C-alpha cells in the first residue's frame, strides 16, 4: 500500500519570501507523484507531476518540486510567494503499474498562508 | 466552459433523508471518480467508474450507491443520511490512456447533515 505524509498542516510565510512544503511518501514500488492546489471553495487543480525522467519538475506559476528517491520525498518550493498563492496544497502518489486505472492517494494537505 | 460540474453546490438536509449529487463532465473522459473530503481536508477516494463499469470501490457504507448512466455522468445517491456524512464531495474525471491519467476535479458539493 502507498501512503503520503505532509508533516506541516499550516505554513505561514510573508509575501515575497521563499517557501518549502514538505511531502514524504511510502511505497515498495516505483511511483508517480503529484502536487495539487485547492483554492478556497474550489476543487483541486493539478500543479505539477513527476512521472519519470528529470527529477526536478516545474509549474507555470513558479513552483517546483524535486523527486528524491533515496529520501522518498517530493518537496514543493517557490523562491518568492505571492498573496494569490494562499491555498491548500496536497501531495499525492499513484502506482504506475495499474495503468490508467490507478488510484491516487492524497496527503492530508498543507495550508499555505501568505502574509502581506 | 465547465469541464467537470456538480449539482448542487450546497446541500443541507436532515438525518435519515435520502439525497443525490450529480456530476457531469464534458471532457470526453472515460473514467470518473467520487472523493470525500472531511472537515480536516483529508481527501479519500470512494468510487471509480470506467465506461460505466465500477473499477474502484473503497470501504464505503452501502448507503452510498454510485450510478453511471453514461460515460459523461456519475451520480452519487446516499440513503439514510448520518451526521458523519457531512463533508465536501468531489467528482473527478480522467482519460485512462497508457500509464497515466490526470484527474480533473469538479468544484465540490458541501453536504451538511443536521
Short mmCIF file of C-alpha atoms in Angstrom, two decimals:
data_model
loop_
_atom_site.label_atom_id
_atom_site.label_comp_id
_atom_site.label_asym_id
_atom_site.label_seq_id
_atom_site.Cartn_x
_atom_site.Cartn_y
_atom_site.Cartn_z
CA UNK A 1 0.00 0.00 0.00
CA UNK A 2 1.09 3.53 -0.64
CA UNK A 3 0.88 6.49 1.71
CA UNK A 4 1.75 10.16 1.74
CA UNK A 5 2.82 12.26 4.71
CA UNK A 6 2.63 16.02 4.81
CA UNK A 7 4.05 16.92 8.18
CA UNK A 8 3.08 20.59 8.13
CA UNK A 9 -0.64 21.27 8.35
CA UNK A 10 -0.11 25.03 8.09
CA UNK A 11 2.75 27.13 6.77
CA UNK A 12 2.57 30.91 7.25
CA UNK A 13 5.04 32.91 5.16
CA UNK A 14 5.48 36.57 4.33
CA UNK A 15 4.87 37.76 0.81
CA UNK A 16 7.96 37.55 -1.45
CA UNK A 17 9.66 35.13 0.95
CA UNK A 18 10.63 31.60 -0.15
CA UNK A 19 8.62 28.59 0.93
CA UNK A 20 9.01 24.82 1.05
CA UNK A 21 6.09 22.44 1.61
CA UNK A 22 7.25 19.01 2.64
CA UNK A 23 5.99 15.71 1.30
CA UNK A 24 7.24 12.20 2.02
CA UNK A 25 5.79 9.05 0.55
CA UNK A 26 5.91 5.37 1.32
CA UNK A 27 5.84 2.77 -1.42
CA UNK A 28 7.51 -0.53 -2.22
CA UNK A 29 7.35 0.14 -5.95
CA UNK A 30 8.04 3.00 -8.31
CA UNK A 31 5.58 5.84 -8.10
CA UNK A 32 4.03 8.75 -9.84
CA UNK A 33 3.98 11.89 -7.67
CA UNK A 34 1.76 14.94 -7.82
CA UNK A 35 1.08 18.25 -6.18
CA UNK A 36 -2.46 19.58 -6.32
CA UNK A 37 -3.63 23.02 -5.23
CA UNK A 38 -7.07 23.84 -3.82
CA UNK A 39 -8.05 27.49 -3.69
CA UNK A 40 -10.80 28.46 -1.21
CA UNK A 41 -14.18 26.95 -2.11
CA UNK A 42 -12.85 25.33 -5.27
CA UNK A 43 -11.92 21.87 -6.47
CA UNK A 44 -8.38 20.56 -6.78
CA UNK A 45 -6.14 21.53 -9.69
CA UNK A 46 -3.01 19.71 -10.74
CA UNK A 47 0.02 21.93 -10.05
CA UNK A 48 2.81 19.64 -11.22
CA UNK A 49 3.68 15.99 -11.62
CA UNK A 50 6.61 13.63 -11.67
CA UNK A 51 6.21 10.58 -13.89
CA UNK A 52 9.76 9.80 -14.99
CA UNK A 53 12.91 11.47 -16.30
CA UNK A 54 14.23 14.67 -14.75
CA UNK A 55 13.75 14.68 -11.01
CA UNK A 56 13.08 18.43 -10.96
CA UNK A 57 9.66 19.43 -12.26
CA UNK A 58 8.25 22.92 -12.59
CA UNK A 59 4.84 24.55 -12.82
CA UNK A 60 3.90 27.56 -14.92
CA UNK A 61 3.44 29.80 -11.85
CA UNK A 62 6.92 29.42 -10.38
CA UNK A 63 6.57 26.35 -8.17
CA UNK A 64 8.99 23.46 -8.47
CA UNK A 65 9.31 20.07 -6.82
CA UNK A 66 12.17 17.62 -6.72
CA UNK A 67 11.79 13.86 -6.59
CA UNK A 68 14.32 12.35 -4.21
CA UNK A 69 14.13 8.58 -4.34
CA UNK A 70 16.64 7.93 -1.56
CA UNK A 71 14.76 10.17 0.85
CA UNK A 72 11.34 9.23 -0.58
CA UNK A 73 10.46 12.90 -0.76
CA UNK A 74 8.79 15.27 -3.20
CA UNK A 75 9.01 18.69 -1.56
CA UNK A 76 7.37 21.70 -3.19
CA UNK A 77 9.26 25.00 -3.31
CA UNK A 78 8.80 28.53 -4.54
CA UNK A 79 11.52 31.19 -4.26
CA UNK A 80 9.10 34.10 -3.79
CA UNK A 81 5.44 33.68 -2.86
CA UNK A 82 2.55 35.95 -3.74
CA UNK A 83 -0.70 36.61 -1.92
CA UNK A 84 -2.52 34.67 -4.62
CA UNK A 85 -0.59 31.52 -3.64
CA UNK A 86 -2.64 31.28 -0.46
CA UNK A 87 -4.33 27.89 -0.77
CA UNK A 88 -4.31 24.29 0.42
CA UNK A 89 -1.65 22.12 -1.22
CA UNK A 90 -1.97 18.35 -1.49
CA UNK A 91 0.79 15.91 -2.29
CA UNK A 92 -0.37 12.68 -3.91
CA UNK A 93 1.04 9.37 -5.13
CA UNK A 94 -0.13 6.66 -7.51
CA UNK A 95 1.10 3.29 -8.72
CA UNK A 96 2.11 3.29 -12.42
CA UNK A 97 1.60 -0.48 -12.64
CA UNK A 98 -2.15 -0.04 -12.54
CA UNK A 99 -2.04 1.91 -15.76
CA UNK A 100 -4.99 4.12 -16.47
CA UNK A 101 -7.00 2.71 -13.55
CA UNK A 102 -4.58 3.88 -10.92
CA UNK A 103 -5.87 5.08 -7.58
CA UNK A 104 -4.40 8.35 -6.35
CA UNK A 105 -3.63 8.54 -2.63
CA UNK A 106 -3.60 12.04 -1.19
CA UNK A 107 -1.77 13.51 1.78
CA UNK A 108 -3.62 15.45 4.44
CA UNK A 109 -2.77 18.80 2.87
CA UNK A 110 -0.74 21.85 3.87
CA UNK A 111 -2.40 25.22 4.15
CA UNK A 112 -0.10 27.91 2.79
CA UNK A 113 -0.96 31.28 4.30
CA UNK A 114 0.84 34.19 2.63
CA UNK A 115 1.03 37.24 4.89
CA UNK A 116 1.12 40.69 3.27
CA UNK B 1 -16.66 26.22 -20.31
CA UNK B 2 -17.18 23.99 -17.30
CA UNK B 3 -15.16 20.79 -17.56
CA UNK B 4 -16.48 18.88 -14.52
CA UNK B 5 -19.67 20.19 -12.97
CA UNK B 6 -21.54 19.10 -9.88
CA UNK B 7 -25.02 19.88 -8.60
CA UNK B 8 -25.95 21.03 -6.12
CA UNK B 9 -23.08 23.12 -4.76
CA UNK B 10 -24.56 23.11 -1.26
CA UNK B 11 -26.89 20.56 0.28
CA UNK B 12 -28.34 20.86 3.77
CA UNK B 13 -30.59 18.06 4.96
CA UNK B 14 -31.85 16.19 7.99
CA UNK B 15 -30.57 12.89 9.31
CA UNK B 16 -32.32 9.91 7.79
CA UNK B 17 -33.11 11.58 4.48
CA UNK B 18 -32.04 10.29 1.06
CA UNK B 19 -30.21 12.64 -1.29
CA UNK B 20 -28.39 12.60 -4.62
CA UNK B 21 -25.46 14.54 -6.02
CA UNK B 22 -24.98 14.76 -9.77
CA UNK B 23 -21.77 15.02 -11.74
CA UNK B 24 -21.20 15.66 -15.40
CA UNK B 25 -18.01 16.03 -17.42
CA UNK B 26 -17.69 17.39 -20.94
CA UNK B 27 -14.05 16.42 -21.45
CA UNK B 28 -14.76 13.18 -23.26
CA UNK B 29 -13.10 11.20 -20.48
CA UNK B 30 -13.94 7.56 -19.86
CA UNK B 31 -13.23 7.36 -16.12
CA UNK B 32 -14.99 9.18 -13.31
CA UNK B 33 -14.48 9.26 -9.55
CA UNK B 34 -16.12 10.31 -6.30
CA UNK B 35 -13.98 11.60 -3.43
CA UNK B 36 -14.96 12.61 0.10
CA UNK B 37 -13.12 15.46 1.84
CA UNK B 38 -13.75 15.63 5.57
CA UNK B 39 -13.56 18.62 7.89
CA UNK B 40 -9.82 18.14 8.29
CA UNK B 41 -9.40 18.38 4.50
CA UNK B 42 -8.50 14.70 4.23
CA UNK B 43 -9.38 13.53 0.72
CA UNK B 44 -10.30 9.90 0.20
CA UNK B 45 -11.48 8.11 -2.90
CA UNK B 46 -14.86 6.40 -2.68
CA UNK B 47 -15.62 5.04 -6.15
CA UNK B 48 -14.32 4.99 -9.68
CA UNK B 49 -16.15 4.08 -12.89
CA UNK B 50 -14.62 3.34 -16.28
CA UNK B 51 -17.00 3.27 -19.24
CA UNK B 52 -19.92 2.89 -16.83
CA UNK B 53 -18.25 -0.04 -15.07
CA UNK B 54 -17.25 0.08 -11.39
CA UNK B 55 -13.47 -0.35 -11.05
CA UNK B 56 -12.67 1.08 -7.62
CA UNK B 57 -14.93 0.60 -4.64
CA UNK B 58 -13.30 1.56 -1.38
CA UNK B 59 -14.68 0.65 2.00
CA UNK B 60 -17.77 2.81 1.85
CA UNK B 61 -21.09 2.11 3.62
CA UNK B 62 -23.60 0.54 1.27
CA UNK B 63 -25.87 3.52 1.94
CA UNK B 64 -23.74 5.15 -0.78
CA UNK B 65 -24.61 3.99 -4.27
CA UNK B 66 -22.98 5.44 -7.37
CA UNK B 67 -24.78 5.31 -10.69
CA UNK B 68 -23.29 5.97 -14.10
CA UNK B 69 -25.95 6.26 -16.81
CA UNK B 70 -23.28 7.04 -19.41
CA UNK B 71 -19.60 7.90 -19.65
CA UNK B 72 -20.21 11.59 -19.04
CA UNK B 73 -22.24 11.23 -15.84
CA UNK B 74 -21.61 9.75 -12.42
CA UNK B 75 -24.22 10.37 -9.76
CA UNK B 76 -23.97 9.59 -6.06
CA UNK B 77 -27.04 8.58 -4.12
CA UNK B 78 -26.93 8.46 -0.34
CA UNK B 79 -29.59 6.72 1.73
CA UNK B 80 -30.40 7.28 5.38
CA UNK B 81 -28.01 10.19 5.81
CA UNK B 82 -25.98 10.34 9.02
CA UNK B 83 -24.19 13.19 10.76
CA UNK B 84 -20.83 11.69 9.78
CA UNK B 85 -21.72 12.03 6.11
CA UNK B 86 -21.24 15.79 6.38
CA UNK B 87 -18.31 16.60 4.11
CA UNK B 88 -17.41 18.04 0.75
CA UNK B 89 -17.85 15.53 -2.06
CA UNK B 90 -15.74 15.94 -5.17
CA UNK B 91 -16.31 14.39 -8.54
CA UNK B 92 -13.35 13.94 -10.89
CA UNK B 93 -12.73 12.53 -14.33
CA UNK B 94 -9.77 11.30 -16.34
CA UNK B 95 -8.90 9.52 -19.54
CA UNK B 96 -7.41 6.08 -18.96
CA UNK B 97 -4.63 6.12 -21.51
CA UNK B 98 -1.24 4.50 -21.12
CA UNK B 99 0.20 4.58 -17.63
CA UNK B 100 -1.03 7.95 -16.54
CA UNK B 101 -4.35 9.66 -16.15
CA UNK B 102 -4.57 13.25 -14.93
CA UNK B 103 -7.69 13.73 -12.89
CA UNK B 104 -9.79 16.86 -13.32
CA UNK B 105 -11.89 17.82 -10.32
CA UNK B 106 -15.29 19.43 -10.04
CA UNK B 107 -15.95 22.34 -7.66
CA UNK B 108 -17.36 20.13 -4.92
CA UNK B 109 -20.69 19.68 -3.16
CA UNK B 110 -20.79 20.67 0.50
CA UNK B 111 -23.17 18.31 2.27
CA UNK B 112 -24.34 19.24 5.76
CA UNK B 113 -26.43 16.74 7.69
CA UNK B 114 -28.33 18.18 10.67
#
